[in-house]
Coordinates of C-alpha atoms in Angstrom, one line a residue:
M146 CA 0.1 -0.2 -0.1
A147 CA 1.5 3.3 -1.0
Q148 CA 2.2 5.5 1.9
A149 CA -0.1 8.9 2.8
V150 CA 2.0 11.6 1.9
H151 CA 1.3 14.8 4.1
A152 CA 2.0 18.5 4.2
P153 CA 5.1 19.3 5.3
H154 CA 5.2 20.0 9.1
V155 CA 8.1 22.4 10.5
V156 CA 8.7 23.7 13.9
V157 CA 10.2 27.0 14.4
L158 CA 11.8 28.3 17.8
T159 CA 11.9 31.3 18.2
S160 CA 13.8 33.6 20.4
P161 CA 12.2 36.1 23.5
G162 CA 11.7 39.7 22.0
V163 CA 9.1 40.9 19.7
G164 CA 11.6 41.8 16.9
H165 CA 12.2 38.2 17.0
V166 CA 8.4 36.8 17.2
A167 CA 7.1 39.3 14.4
P168 CA 8.8 38.0 11.5
V169 CA 8.7 34.4 12.3
V170 CA 4.8 35.1 12.5
E171 CA 5.2 36.7 8.9
F172 CA 7.3 33.9 7.5
A173 CA 4.7 30.7 9.1
T174 CA 1.6 33.1 7.7
R175 CA 3.7 32.9 4.4
L176 CA 4.1 29.3 4.5
A177 CA 0.6 28.5 5.0
A178 CA -0.7 30.8 2.6
H179 CA 1.4 29.9 -0.3
H180 CA 2.8 26.4 0.2
G181 CA 0.6 24.8 2.3
V182 CA 3.0 24.1 5.1
T183 CA 2.2 23.7 8.6
T184 CA 3.8 25.3 11.2
T185 CA 4.5 25.1 14.8
I186 CA 5.5 28.2 16.2
V187 CA 7.8 27.3 19.8
T188 CA 8.0 30.4 22.1
Y189 CA 10.0 30.2 25.6
G190 CA 7.7 30.9 28.9
S191 CA 11.0 32.5 30.2
L192 CA 11.5 36.3 29.3
S193 CA 8.5 36.4 27.7
S194 CA 6.7 39.8 27.5
P195 CA 3.0 40.9 26.7
A196 CA 4.7 42.9 23.7
H197 CA 5.1 39.3 21.9
S198 CA 1.2 38.7 22.0
P199 CA -0.3 40.6 19.4
S200 CA 2.0 39.5 17.0
L201 CA 0.7 35.9 17.6
A202 CA -2.8 37.0 18.2
S203 CA -2.4 38.4 14.6
L204 CA -2.0 34.6 13.0
P205 CA -4.9 34.4 10.8
A206 CA -7.9 32.1 12.1
G207 CA -8.2 28.7 10.5
T208 CA -5.0 28.0 9.2
T209 CA -2.5 25.5 9.7
I210 CA -0.3 27.5 12.2
S211 CA -0.3 26.6 16.1
T212 CA 1.8 27.7 18.7
A213 CA 3.3 26.4 22.0
A214 CA 5.5 27.7 24.6
L215 CA 8.5 26.0 26.3
P216 CA 7.9 25.9 30.3
A217 CA 9.4 28.7 32.2
V218 CA 13.1 28.1 33.5
A219 CA 14.9 29.8 36.3
V220 CA 17.5 32.4 35.8
D221 CA 17.6 34.4 38.8
D222 CA 21.2 33.2 39.7
L223 CA 22.6 35.6 37.0
P224 CA 24.1 38.7 37.5
S225 CA 21.7 41.6 37.8
D226 CA 24.1 42.8 34.9
A227 CA 23.9 39.9 32.7
H228 CA 23.7 40.9 29.0
I229 CA 20.5 40.7 27.1
V230 CA 21.9 38.2 25.1
T231 CA 23.4 36.1 28.0
R232 CA 20.2 36.3 29.4
I233 CA 18.6 35.1 26.5
V234 CA 21.3 31.9 25.8
T235 CA 21.1 31.1 29.2
V236 CA 17.2 30.3 28.7
V237 CA 18.0 28.6 25.5
H238 CA 20.2 26.3 27.2
R239 CA 18.2 25.7 30.2
S240 CA 14.9 25.3 28.3
L241 CA 16.6 21.9 26.0
P242 CA 14.8 19.5 28.1
H243 CA 11.9 20.9 27.3
L244 CA 12.2 21.2 23.8
R245 CA 13.4 17.9 23.5
A246 CA 10.0 16.2 25.1
L247 CA 7.7 18.9 23.1
L248 CA 9.6 17.5 19.4
R249 CA 9.3 14.0 20.8
S250 CA 5.6 14.3 21.2
L251 CA 5.3 16.2 17.6
L252 CA 7.1 13.4 16.2
A253 CA 4.8 10.8 17.7
S254 CA 1.5 12.8 17.1
S255 CA 1.8 15.0 14.1
P256 CA 0.4 13.4 10.8
A257 CA 3.6 14.6 8.9
G258 CA 6.1 14.2 12.1
V259 CA 8.7 16.7 12.1
T260 CA 9.7 17.6 8.8
A261 CA 12.1 20.1 9.7
F262 CA 13.1 22.6 12.9
L263 CA 14.0 25.7 12.6
A264 CA 15.8 27.8 15.2
D265 CA 16.3 31.1 15.8
M266 CA 19.4 32.9 15.5
L267 CA 20.2 33.1 19.0
C268 CA 19.0 29.8 19.6
P269 CA 20.8 27.4 17.4
A270 CA 22.1 25.2 20.7
A271 CA 18.8 23.8 20.0
L272 CA 20.0 22.4 16.6
A273 CA 21.6 19.3 18.4
V274 CA 18.2 18.2 19.6
A275 CA 17.0 18.4 16.2
E276 CA 19.9 16.5 15.0
D277 CA 19.9 13.8 17.9
L278 CA 16.2 13.1 16.6
G279 CA 17.2 12.9 13.2
V280 CA 15.2 15.9 12.2
P281 CA 16.6 18.8 9.4
R282 CA 17.4 21.3 10.8
Y283 CA 18.0 25.0 9.6
V284 CA 18.6 28.6 11.1
F285 CA 15.8 31.2 10.8
Y286 CA 17.9 34.1 10.8
P287 CA 15.7 37.4 11.0
S288 CA 18.5 39.9 10.2
S289 CA 20.9 40.6 7.5
L290 CA 23.1 38.5 6.1
M291 CA 25.9 40.4 6.3
S292 CA 25.5 40.2 10.1
L293 CA 25.1 36.8 9.7
C294 CA 28.5 36.4 7.8
T295 CA 30.0 38.7 11.1
L296 CA 28.8 35.7 13.7
L297 CA 30.4 33.1 11.2
Y298 CA 33.3 34.6 11.4
T299 CA 33.2 35.7 15.3
P300 CA 35.0 32.3 16.4
E301 CA 38.3 33.3 14.0
L302 CA 37.9 37.2 15.1
A303 CA 38.4 35.7 18.7
R304 CA 41.5 33.4 17.8
T305 CA 43.1 35.7 15.5
T306 CA 42.7 38.7 17.5
S307 CA 43.5 39.8 21.9
C308 CA 42.1 43.7 21.0
E309 CA 38.8 44.9 21.9
C310 CA 36.9 44.9 18.3
R311 CA 36.8 48.7 18.5
D312 CA 40.2 48.7 18.7
L313 CA 40.9 46.3 15.6
P314 CA 43.7 48.0 13.5
G315 CA 41.6 47.9 10.4
P316 CA 38.5 47.0 9.1
V317 CA 36.9 43.5 8.9
V318 CA 36.5 42.5 5.5
L319 CA 34.7 39.3 4.9
P320 CA 33.4 37.9 1.1
G321 CA 30.7 39.9 -0.3
C322 CA 30.4 42.1 2.8
L323 CA 31.1 45.8 3.1
P324 CA 33.9 46.9 5.2
L325 CA 33.0 47.1 8.8
H326 CA 35.1 48.5 11.6
G327 CA 35.4 46.9 14.7
A328 CA 33.1 48.8 16.5
D329 CA 30.4 48.6 14.0
L330 CA 30.3 44.4 14.7
V331 CA 27.7 43.2 16.7
E332 CA 27.6 44.8 20.1
P333 CA 27.6 42.0 22.5
V334 CA 31.5 41.0 21.0
Q335 CA 32.6 44.4 21.6
E336 CA 33.8 43.4 25.3
R337 CA 36.0 40.3 25.8
A338 CA 35.9 40.2 29.3
N339 CA 32.1 40.1 29.8
P340 CA 30.7 36.6 29.0
V341 CA 28.3 37.5 26.6
Y342 CA 31.8 37.4 24.5
E343 CA 32.0 33.8 24.6
L344 CA 28.6 32.8 24.2
L345 CA 28.8 34.8 20.8
V346 CA 31.5 33.1 19.9
Q347 CA 30.2 29.8 20.8
L348 CA 26.8 30.6 18.6
G349 CA 29.2 30.8 15.4
L350 CA 30.1 27.1 15.8
D351 CA 26.7 26.1 16.5
Y352 CA 25.6 27.4 13.1
L353 CA 27.7 24.9 11.6
R354 CA 25.4 22.2 12.7
C355 CA 22.5 23.5 10.4
D356 CA 21.4 22.4 6.8
G357 CA 20.6 25.7 5.7
F358 CA 19.6 29.6 6.9
I359 CA 16.5 31.1 6.4
V360 CA 17.5 34.5 6.0
N361 CA 15.3 37.8 6.3
T362 CA 16.5 40.1 3.4
F363 CA 16.1 40.2 -0.7
H364 CA 18.4 39.8 -3.4
A365 CA 18.3 43.6 -4.5
L366 CA 19.7 44.3 -0.9
E367 CA 22.1 42.0 -0.5
H368 CA 22.9 41.1 -4.0
E369 CA 26.8 40.7 -3.8
T370 CA 26.8 39.1 0.0
L371 CA 24.7 36.4 -1.4
E372 CA 26.4 35.4 -4.3
A373 CA 29.4 35.6 -2.4
F374 CA 27.8 33.3 0.3
K375 CA 26.9 31.0 -2.4
E376 CA 30.4 30.4 -3.5
L377 CA 31.1 29.7 0.2
S378 CA 28.3 27.3 -0.1
D379 CA 29.2 25.3 -2.9
R380 CA 32.6 24.5 -1.8
G381 CA 31.2 23.3 1.7
V382 CA 32.3 26.1 3.7
Y383 CA 28.8 27.1 4.9
A384 CA 25.2 25.3 4.2
P385 CA 23.1 27.1 1.5
A386 CA 21.1 30.8 2.8
Y387 CA 18.1 31.2 1.4
A388 CA 16.7 34.8 0.9
V389 CA 13.5 34.9 1.5
G390 CA 12.3 38.5 2.7
P391 CA 11.3 41.4 3.0
L392 CA 9.1 39.4 5.9
V393 CA 7.2 42.4 6.7
R394 CA 3.5 42.6 7.6
S395 CA 1.1 44.2 5.2
S396 CA -0.3 47.6 6.4
S397 CA -4.0 47.2 7.9
D398 CA -6.6 49.4 9.2
V399 CA -7.4 46.9 12.0
A400 CA -3.8 46.8 13.2
A401 CA -3.8 50.6 13.4
G402 CA -7.2 50.3 15.5
G403 CA -8.2 53.8 15.2
H404 CA -5.0 55.0 17.0
R405 CA -5.3 58.7 17.4
C406 CA -1.8 59.3 15.9
M407 CA -3.5 57.9 12.5
T408 CA -5.9 60.8 12.9
W409 CA -3.2 63.6 13.7
L410 CA -1.5 62.3 10.2
D411 CA -4.5 62.2 8.1
A412 CA -4.2 66.2 8.9
Q413 CA -0.8 66.9 8.1
P414 CA 0.7 67.7 4.7
D415 CA 2.2 65.0 2.2
G416 CA 5.8 64.2 3.5
S417 CA 6.2 66.7 6.2
V418 CA 5.7 64.8 9.0
L419 CA 9.4 62.9 10.7
Y420 CA 8.5 59.9 12.6
V421 CA 10.5 59.2 15.5
C422 CA 10.6 55.8 16.9
L423 CA 13.9 53.7 18.2
G424 CA 12.4 50.4 18.3
S425 CA 10.2 48.3 20.6
G426 CA 13.3 47.6 23.1
G427 CA 15.2 51.1 22.9
T428 CA 15.6 53.6 25.6
L429 CA 17.5 56.7 26.3
S430 CA 19.2 58.6 29.0
A431 CA 17.4 61.4 30.6
V432 CA 19.5 63.5 29.0
Q433 CA 19.5 61.9 25.3
T434 CA 15.5 62.4 25.6
A435 CA 15.7 66.2 26.7
E436 CA 18.4 66.6 23.7
L437 CA 16.4 65.0 21.4
A438 CA 13.4 66.8 22.3
A439 CA 14.9 70.4 22.0
G440 CA 16.5 69.0 19.1
L441 CA 13.0 68.2 17.3
E442 CA 11.9 71.6 18.5
A443 CA 14.7 73.6 17.0
S444 CA 14.2 71.8 13.6
G445 CA 11.1 73.1 12.9
Q446 CA 10.1 70.2 11.1
R447 CA 6.7 68.2 12.0
F448 CA 7.1 64.8 14.0
L449 CA 5.6 62.1 15.3
W450 CA 7.2 60.8 18.5
V451 CA 6.9 57.3 20.4
A452 CA 8.8 57.8 23.4
R453 CA 9.7 55.7 26.4
V454 CA 10.4 56.1 30.0
P455 CA 14.1 57.0 30.3
N456 CA 16.8 54.8 31.5
D457 CA 20.6 55.8 32.0
M458 CA 21.9 52.5 32.9
D459 CA 20.7 50.5 29.8
N460 CA 19.4 51.4 26.5
C461 CA 17.7 48.2 25.8
A462 CA 15.5 48.5 28.8
S463 CA 12.3 48.3 27.1
Y464 CA 13.3 44.9 25.3
F465 CA 11.3 42.3 27.9
G466 CA 9.4 45.3 29.8
G467 CA 5.9 45.9 29.1
E468 CA 4.0 49.3 28.2
E469 CA 4.3 52.1 30.8
D470 CA 1.9 54.4 32.2
G471 CA 1.9 57.1 29.2
D472 CA 1.2 59.6 31.6
D473 CA 4.7 59.1 33.2
T474 CA 6.1 58.8 29.9
L475 CA 5.1 62.2 29.4
G476 CA 6.1 63.3 32.5
Y477 CA 9.8 63.0 31.6
L478 CA 9.9 65.4 28.7
P479 CA 11.3 69.0 29.3
E480 CA 8.8 71.3 30.5
G481 CA 6.7 73.0 28.0
F482 CA 7.8 71.2 25.2
L483 CA 4.3 69.7 24.5
E484 CA 3.0 72.5 25.1
R485 CA 5.4 74.9 22.6
T486 CA 4.9 72.1 19.7
K487 CA 1.5 71.2 19.8
A488 CA 0.8 72.7 16.5
V489 CA 3.4 70.7 15.0
G490 CA 4.1 67.6 16.8
L491 CA 2.9 64.6 18.2
V492 CA 4.1 62.7 21.2
V493 CA 2.8 59.0 21.8
P494 CA 3.6 56.9 24.7
E495 CA 5.2 53.7 24.3
W496 CA 3.6 52.3 21.4
A497 CA 2.3 53.3 17.9
P498 CA 1.6 51.0 14.7
Q499 CA 4.6 51.3 12.8
V500 CA 3.8 49.7 9.4
E501 CA 0.9 51.6 9.1
I502 CA 2.6 54.6 10.1
L503 CA 5.3 54.2 7.4
G504 CA 3.0 53.6 4.8
H505 CA 1.2 57.0 5.6
R506 CA 1.0 59.7 2.9
A507 CA 1.9 62.3 5.7
V508 CA 5.4 60.3 6.3
G509 CA 8.5 61.8 4.8
G510 CA 11.5 60.4 7.2
F511 CA 12.1 58.2 9.8
V512 CA 14.6 58.4 13.1
S513 CA 15.0 54.6 13.4
H514 CA 17.4 52.7 15.9
C515 CA 18.0 50.5 12.4
G516 CA 16.8 47.3 13.7
W517 CA 16.5 45.3 10.9
N518 CA 12.4 44.7 11.2
S519 CA 12.5 48.5 11.3
A520 CA 15.1 48.8 8.1
L521 CA 12.9 46.8 6.0
E522 CA 9.4 48.2 7.0
T523 CA 10.9 51.8 6.1
M524 CA 12.2 50.1 2.7
A525 CA 8.8 48.3 2.0
A526 CA 7.1 51.7 2.5
G527 CA 10.1 54.0 0.8
V528 CA 10.6 56.0 3.6
P529 CA 14.6 57.6 4.3
V530 CA 16.0 57.2 7.1
L531 CA 18.1 59.2 10.1
A532 CA 20.2 56.3 11.7
W533 CA 20.3 56.3 15.7
P534 CA 21.6 52.6 16.1
L535 CA 21.6 51.7 20.2
F536 CA 22.7 48.4 20.3
A537 CA 22.8 44.7 19.0
E538 CA 23.4 44.5 15.4
Q539 CA 22.3 48.1 14.5
R540 CA 25.4 50.0 13.9
M541 CA 26.3 47.6 11.2
N542 CA 22.8 48.0 10.0
A543 CA 23.3 51.4 10.2
V544 CA 26.5 51.0 7.9
K545 CA 24.7 49.0 5.5
L546 CA 21.6 51.7 4.9
G547 CA 24.1 54.4 5.1
S548 CA 25.9 55.9 2.3
E549 CA 28.4 53.4 2.1
G550 CA 25.5 50.6 1.5
V551 CA 22.1 51.4 -0.3
G552 CA 21.9 54.7 0.6
L553 CA 18.4 55.3 2.1
A554 CA 19.9 56.5 5.6
L555 CA 21.6 59.5 6.7
R556 CA 23.4 59.5 10.1
V557 CA 23.4 61.2 13.3
T558 CA 26.8 62.1 15.2
A559 CA 27.3 61.9 18.8
R560 CA 29.7 63.5 21.2
E561 CA 32.9 61.4 21.8
D562 CA 33.0 62.2 25.6
D563 CA 29.3 61.3 26.7
G564 CA 28.2 59.4 23.5
V565 CA 25.0 61.9 23.7
V566 CA 23.7 63.1 20.3
P567 CA 23.2 67.1 21.1
R568 CA 20.1 69.2 20.2
D569 CA 21.8 71.5 17.3
E570 CA 22.8 68.1 15.7
V571 CA 19.3 66.6 15.5
A572 CA 18.1 69.6 14.2
M573 CA 20.3 69.7 11.8
A574 CA 20.1 66.2 10.8
A575 CA 16.0 66.2 11.0
R576 CA 16.0 69.2 8.6
E577 CA 18.8 67.5 6.2
L578 CA 16.5 64.8 5.8
M579 CA 13.2 66.1 5.4
V580 CA 14.2 68.9 2.9
G581 CA 17.9 69.0 2.2
E582 CA 19.7 67.2 -0.7
K583 CA 21.0 64.6 0.9
G584 CA 18.1 64.0 2.1
A585 CA 16.4 63.9 -1.6
V586 CA 19.3 61.6 -2.7
A587 CA 17.9 59.2 0.5
R588 CA 14.5 59.2 -0.6
R589 CA 15.0 58.4 -4.5
K590 CA 17.0 55.2 -2.9
A591 CA 13.7 54.5 -0.9
R592 CA 11.9 54.6 -3.3
E593 CA 14.3 52.8 -5.5
L594 CA 14.3 49.6 -2.9
Q595 CA 10.3 50.2 -2.1
E596 CA 9.8 48.7 -5.9
E597 CA 13.0 45.8 -5.3
A598 CA 11.2 44.7 -2.0
R599 CA 8.0 44.7 -4.1
K600 CA 9.4 43.1 -6.9
A601 CA 10.9 39.8 -4.6
L602 CA 8.1 38.9 -3.2
V603 CA 5.7 38.5 -6.0
P604 CA 4.9 35.1 -7.1
G605 CA 7.8 34.2 -9.3
G606 CA 10.0 36.6 -7.6
P607 CA 13.1 36.2 -6.0
A608 CA 12.2 35.4 -2.4
H609 CA 9.2 33.4 -3.6
R610 CA 11.5 31.3 -5.8
A611 CA 13.8 30.7 -2.7
L612 CA 11.2 30.0 -0.3
A613 CA 9.6 27.5 -2.6
A614 CA 12.9 25.5 -3.2
V615 CA 13.2 25.5 0.8
V616 CA 9.3 24.0 1.2
D617 CA 10.3 21.4 -2.1
M618 CA 13.2 20.1 -0.1
W619 CA 10.8 19.9 2.8
K620 CA 7.9 18.0 0.8
C621 CA 10.9 15.4 0.1
A622 CA 11.7 14.8 3.5
A623 CA 7.4 14.8 4.7
A624 CA 7.6 11.7 2.3
S625 CA 10.5 9.5 4.3
P626 CA 9.3 7.8 7.0
A627 CA 12.9 8.4 8.9
V628 CA 11.9 11.6 9.3
A629 CA 8.1 11.2 10.0
A630 CA 9.0 9.1 12.3
G631 CA 12.0 10.8 14.1
A632 CA 15.3 8.9 13.4
G633 CA 16.6 9.6 16.4
L634 CA 13.6 8.4 18.7

């Protein structure tokens, strides 16, 4: 009797943090809608945040997408100042027994077993579990291919150098990538004495366990990097990379939910508003918040600012936190600022519907931390950027978006003594982006990338073809009795 062939069933393990959860949700939605793939999204009970819920709640009803949460594990033994990546990777390691139990259960109960296992960029330690169970394994990489290349290079960098990254005598030059100053490499490798440094080195080694990289980028954005990576893959240096992006949620009136900022934008002239948002986790100091406010006021530009409660110790303090009280947030702004700017500006505490804002006709520029989700969203909307990187790989992304790379971003300059971007720099950069010659060039580049992002996703486009190639492999695996049953069981 012929064996029944079921639709592929993939399991995607996502790191904590809305910037990791959101692209996984979009990825799973596309797999279901365009390729008939069943997906189980696995999240962590530890370090979860209420901010994750809207992304998971947005999953379309009646699809073949389900969710599962691994039980919480204790991390209270870590130092109070442990790096955010240290916390996440510790949770990943301590949750491996729970993940093994979940995968065993899915292998036994799902009609297709588990066709493939995808681990988020911060979870490659989990690939060993899938390997033990005989399941094909991939890294789901929600950032740029260039940043993946630097993480793959981290073990070699650690072996061949002894200085801090910021003190490297020359740029890091990797095949197909922009030259990067050491200070522009991912922030967790900037301090060798910090335990997170060795975790990043191990991360680069763990990536070598995978059968492929599913990367949230697109061909026109990283053409040279993709070509160079393919050469390395063809030589067996790395597993192949598949550019399936941009994984960006489509704009919807439902998502905006009648937010008051949308009504305010409706009353503004076309292309006149500077949108200011430093990401779901980005936090400024009290001094920097005051300087940003003063600079926006002095710029004379219309603005929509998503503001957060300042934190003088941690520029990613909002990463795991829930929303603060709105009145509390606005209380940290300079005295009289809201009254003086009410004719041209709107300050929204904590959160706003970013995709819908970037897609609004009134928005002409974006002050961004250059998180990769925000970078792709602004490209999809054709909006130029004023880059203000804070942590993670954001400095690298700013280089990619700037004049050295695709050219849609200008850059703010901080003071060397205290790292603060002063108000006059904010005002000058805001005016240049919105009404200056450099801003006009960035705007043209943004529109060009918008068209390339659109073409990547159409049926038959590069991203659609790349994902279809991966799904075809999974369909072949779904027909394998060994994979469906779990060869390592």
